[in-house]
Amino acid sequence: MLFCGINPSVYSAVVGHHFARPGNRFWPALHAAGFTPRRFRPDEELELLALGCGITNVYERASVAADEVTAEEMRGGGERLAARVAEYRPRWLAVLGVTAYRTAFHTPRAGLGPQAVEVGGASVWVLPNPSGLNAHHTPADLARLFREFREAAGLPDRLARSPAATG
């Protein structure tokens, strides 16, 4: 599966890793949802590949906030993303941000969750933007929504649990 952010924060662009800005809730949500056996750091992003997951962005220009990216830039990014998905052929594309998805893929009424259309041959699921600037969803909400996606995609729960927690 391919997780797709909106665009890199300035901080992420400087350090060269996705979702690297302190306060971004992607890595905690990914772990809490069972995608990873432990909470990964942004500099460990390539370890996701061994778990069948990758990361990209709709648009590559860094910005302080996602609303600095124009609708025209998002639509162009959506076209490039569809071509990238067709080339690499993930089964699932998880777009992290409903407004970005609506703009990039001309679907003004799209909501969170599974979408009725494919992008580049991949099934699509829209998740909330995990940025710390997005206060619409709590960390618990993000974990639940990410978990629903993981389960629907048929990926195993990789959450490391202590024997006491499972017994």
mmCIF file of C-alpha atoms in Angstrom:
data_model
loop_
_atom_site.group_PDB
_atom_site.id
_atom_site.type_symbol
_atom_site.label_atom_id
_atom_site.label_comp_id
_atom_site.label_asym_id
_atom_site.label_seq_id
_atom_site.Cartn_x
_atom_site.Cartn_y
_atom_site.Cartn_z
ATOM 1 C CA MET A 1 0.000 0.000 0.000
ATOM 2 C CA LEU A 2 1.050 3.552 -0.580
ATOM 3 C CA PHE A 3 0.410 6.283 1.983
ATOM 4 C CA CYS A 4 0.136 9.661 0.321
ATOM 5 C CA GLY A 5 0.523 12.917 2.215
ATOM 6 C CA ILE A 6 -0.523 16.267 0.812
ATOM 7 C CA ASN A 7 2.938 17.832 0.489
ATOM 8 C CA PRO A 8 6.035 17.996 2.663
ATOM 9 C CA SER A 9 6.295 20.482 5.476
ATOM 10 C CA VAL A 10 9.314 22.758 5.321
ATOM 11 C CA TYR A 11 10.781 20.772 8.210
ATOM 12 C CA SER A 12 10.299 17.450 6.387
ATOM 13 C CA ALA A 13 11.929 18.883 3.276
ATOM 14 C CA VAL A 14 14.949 20.091 5.270
ATOM 15 C CA VAL A 15 15.508 16.758 7.069
ATOM 16 C CA GLY A 16 14.563 14.669 4.014
ATOM 17 C CA HIS A 17 11.942 12.416 5.614
ATOM 18 C CA HIS A 18 8.154 12.174 5.344
ATOM 19 C CA PHE A 19 5.982 13.302 8.254
ATOM 20 C CA ALA A 20 9.099 14.467 10.122
ATOM 21 C CA ARG A 21 7.765 17.648 11.692
ATOM 22 C CA PRO A 22 7.522 17.331 15.476
ATOM 23 C CA GLY A 23 3.850 17.043 16.343
ATOM 24 C CA ASN A 24 2.904 15.155 13.191
ATOM 25 C CA ARG A 25 0.745 12.242 14.250
ATOM 26 C CA PHE A 26 1.384 9.910 11.293
ATOM 27 C CA TRP A 27 3.981 7.690 12.979
ATOM 28 C CA PRO A 28 2.043 7.281 16.263
ATOM 29 C CA ALA A 29 -1.193 6.538 14.331
ATOM 30 C CA LEU A 30 0.538 4.022 12.078
ATOM 31 C CA HIS A 31 1.864 2.160 15.095
ATOM 32 C CA ALA A 32 -1.325 2.374 17.169
ATOM 33 C CA ALA A 33 -3.274 0.980 14.195
ATOM 34 C CA GLY A 34 -1.022 -2.082 13.974
ATOM 35 C CA PHE A 35 0.846 -1.271 10.761
ATOM 36 C CA THR A 36 4.197 -1.364 12.569
ATOM 37 C CA PRO A 37 5.485 -3.446 15.502
ATOM 38 C CA ARG A 38 6.806 -0.307 17.208
ATOM 39 C CA ARG A 39 6.654 3.421 16.656
ATOM 40 C CA PHE A 40 8.994 4.219 13.790
ATOM 41 C CA ARG A 41 10.886 7.487 13.534
ATOM 42 C CA PRO A 42 10.732 9.476 10.299
ATOM 43 C CA ASP A 43 14.339 8.522 9.496
ATOM 44 C CA GLU A 44 13.234 4.860 9.530
ATOM 45 C CA GLU A 45 10.630 5.371 6.790
ATOM 46 C CA LEU A 46 12.328 2.933 4.402
ATOM 47 C CA GLU A 47 11.691 0.131 6.922
ATOM 48 C CA LEU A 48 8.030 0.396 5.930
ATOM 49 C CA LEU A 49 8.896 -1.178 2.571
ATOM 50 C CA ALA A 50 9.573 -4.521 4.260
ATOM 51 C CA LEU A 51 6.052 -4.282 5.723
ATOM 52 C CA GLY A 52 4.506 -3.685 2.296
ATOM 53 C CA CYS A 53 4.010 0.055 2.743
ATOM 54 C CA GLY A 54 5.445 3.114 1.016
ATOM 55 C CA ILE A 55 5.076 6.877 1.370
ATOM 56 C CA THR A 56 4.748 9.686 -1.157
ATOM 57 C CA ASN A 57 2.986 13.048 -1.532
ATOM 58 C CA VAL A 58 0.358 14.446 -3.882
ATOM 59 C CA TYR A 59 2.527 17.509 -4.436
ATOM 60 C CA GLU A 60 6.251 17.832 -3.786
ATOM 61 C CA ARG A 61 6.682 21.556 -3.038
ATOM 62 C CA ALA A 62 7.279 22.122 0.659
ATOM 63 C CA SER A 63 5.091 24.585 2.529
ATOM 64 C CA VAL A 64 4.408 25.740 6.054
ATOM 65 C CA ALA A 65 0.755 24.672 5.726
ATOM 66 C CA ALA A 66 -1.054 22.519 3.158
ATOM 67 C CA ASP A 67 -3.431 25.357 2.274
ATOM 68 C CA GLU A 68 -0.493 27.156 0.616
ATOM 69 C CA VAL A 69 -0.656 24.638 -2.260
ATOM 70 C CA THR A 70 -3.018 25.861 -4.984
ATOM 71 C CA ALA A 71 -5.858 23.815 -6.437
ATOM 72 C CA GLU A 72 -4.051 23.820 -9.792
ATOM 73 C CA GLU A 73 -0.908 22.404 -8.148
ATOM 74 C CA MET A 74 -2.984 19.738 -6.393
ATOM 75 C CA ARG A 75 -4.715 18.668 -9.612
ATOM 76 C CA GLY A 76 -1.359 18.400 -11.386
ATOM 77 C CA GLY A 77 -0.030 16.441 -8.423
ATOM 78 C CA GLY A 78 -3.027 14.117 -8.638
ATOM 79 C CA GLU A 79 -2.215 13.372 -12.279
ATOM 80 C CA ARG A 80 1.427 12.619 -11.434
ATOM 81 C CA LEU A 81 0.373 10.496 -8.466
ATOM 82 C CA ALA A 82 -1.994 8.433 -10.642
ATOM 83 C CA ALA A 83 0.892 7.767 -13.059
ATOM 84 C CA ARG A 84 3.195 6.808 -10.158
ATOM 85 C CA VAL A 85 0.566 4.433 -8.753
ATOM 86 C CA ALA A 86 0.085 2.842 -12.187
ATOM 87 C CA GLU A 87 3.853 2.348 -12.454
ATOM 88 C CA TYR A 88 4.472 0.853 -8.985
ATOM 89 C CA ARG A 89 1.100 -0.925 -8.708
ATOM 90 C CA PRO A 90 0.248 -0.870 -4.989
ATOM 91 C CA ARG A 91 -3.050 -2.570 -4.191
ATOM 92 C CA TRP A 92 -4.127 0.389 -2.043
ATOM 93 C CA LEU A 93 -3.585 4.136 -2.105
ATOM 94 C CA ALA A 94 -4.285 5.851 1.220
ATOM 95 C CA VAL A 95 -4.614 9.605 0.730
ATOM 96 C CA LEU A 96 -4.051 11.485 3.990
ATOM 97 C CA GLY A 97 -6.361 14.466 3.774
ATOM 98 C CA VAL A 98 -9.921 14.569 2.466
ATOM 99 C CA THR A 99 -9.671 18.123 1.113
ATOM 100 C CA ALA A 100 -6.497 17.273 -0.794
ATOM 101 C CA TYR A 101 -8.136 14.150 -2.225
ATOM 102 C CA ARG A 102 -11.231 16.091 -3.281
ATOM 103 C CA THR A 103 -9.122 18.705 -5.057
ATOM 104 C CA ALA A 104 -6.474 16.450 -6.603
ATOM 105 C CA PHE A 105 -8.981 13.967 -7.992
ATOM 106 C CA HIS A 106 -11.962 16.222 -8.808
ATOM 107 C CA THR A 107 -14.261 14.551 -6.258
ATOM 108 C CA PRO A 108 -15.822 17.429 -4.293
ATOM 109 C CA ARG A 109 -18.180 15.196 -2.283
ATOM 110 C CA ALA A 110 -15.684 12.522 -1.246
ATOM 111 C CA GLY A 111 -15.527 11.635 2.424
ATOM 112 C CA LEU A 112 -13.244 9.619 4.656
ATOM 113 C CA GLY A 113 -13.002 5.892 4.077
ATOM 114 C CA PRO A 114 -13.101 3.725 0.960
ATOM 115 C CA GLN A 115 -13.748 5.417 -2.363
ATOM 116 C CA ALA A 116 -15.790 4.065 -5.264
ATOM 117 C CA VAL A 117 -13.060 4.836 -7.810
ATOM 118 C CA GLU A 118 -9.538 3.580 -8.350
ATOM 119 C CA VAL A 119 -6.462 5.725 -8.931
ATOM 120 C CA GLY A 120 -3.846 4.266 -11.253
ATOM 121 C CA GLY A 121 -5.400 0.824 -10.753
ATOM 122 C CA ALA A 122 -5.263 0.947 -6.935
ATOM 123 C CA SER A 123 -8.201 0.922 -4.550
ATOM 124 C CA VAL A 124 -8.415 4.208 -2.644
ATOM 125 C CA TRP A 125 -9.033 4.938 1.019
ATOM 126 C CA VAL A 126 -9.087 8.490 2.371
ATOM 127 C CA LEU A 127 -7.767 9.076 5.880
ATOM 128 C CA PRO A 128 -7.554 12.308 7.878
ATOM 129 C CA ASN A 129 -4.490 14.493 7.534
ATOM 130 C CA PRO A 130 -2.262 13.533 10.508
ATOM 131 C CA SER A 131 -0.608 16.944 10.747
ATOM 132 C CA GLY A 132 -0.531 18.442 14.205
ATOM 133 C CA LEU A 133 -2.113 21.493 12.558
ATOM 134 C CA ASN A 134 -5.257 19.432 11.851
ATOM 135 C CA ALA A 135 -7.192 19.459 15.119
ATOM 136 C CA HIS A 136 -10.317 17.807 13.700
ATOM 137 C CA HIS A 137 -9.252 14.309 14.803
ATOM 138 C CA THR A 138 -7.763 13.179 18.095
ATOM 139 C CA PRO A 139 -4.851 10.707 18.204
ATOM 140 C CA ALA A 140 -7.360 8.015 19.230
ATOM 141 C CA ASP A 141 -9.564 8.870 16.216
ATOM 142 C CA LEU A 142 -6.572 8.634 13.900
ATOM 143 C CA ALA A 143 -5.555 5.258 15.341
ATOM 144 C CA ARG A 144 -9.093 3.910 14.930
ATOM 145 C CA LEU A 145 -9.451 5.155 11.348
ATOM 146 C CA PHE A 146 -5.995 3.892 10.347
ATOM 147 C CA ARG A 147 -6.834 0.521 11.975
ATOM 148 C CA GLU A 148 -10.110 0.285 10.007
ATOM 149 C CA PHE A 149 -8.125 0.831 6.826
ATOM 150 C CA ARG A 150 -5.482 -1.764 7.774
ATOM 151 C CA GLU A 151 -8.160 -4.334 8.528
ATOM 152 C CA ALA A 152 -10.086 -3.616 5.304
ATOM 153 C CA ALA A 153 -6.848 -3.920 3.326
ATOM 154 C CA GLY A 154 -6.234 -7.323 4.909
ATOM 155 C CA LEU A 155 -2.864 -6.486 6.448
ATOM 156 C CA PRO A 156 -1.860 -8.296 9.631
ATOM 157 C CA ASP A 157 -1.790 -6.570 13.001
ATOM 158 C CA ARG A 158 1.920 -6.024 13.634
ATOM 159 C CA LEU A 159 1.477 -4.214 16.912
ATOM 160 C CA ALA A 160 4.004 -5.657 19.362
ATOM 161 C CA ARG A 161 2.230 -6.671 22.534
ATOM 162 C CA SER A 162 3.754 -7.870 25.750
ATOM 163 C CA PRO A 163 2.796 -11.398 26.895
ATOM 164 C CA ALA A 164 0.940 -9.847 29.847
ATOM 165 C CA ALA A 165 -1.180 -7.757 27.488
ATOM 166 C CA THR A 166 -2.187 -10.730 25.351
ATOM 167 C CA GLY A 167 -2.636 -13.323 28.095
#
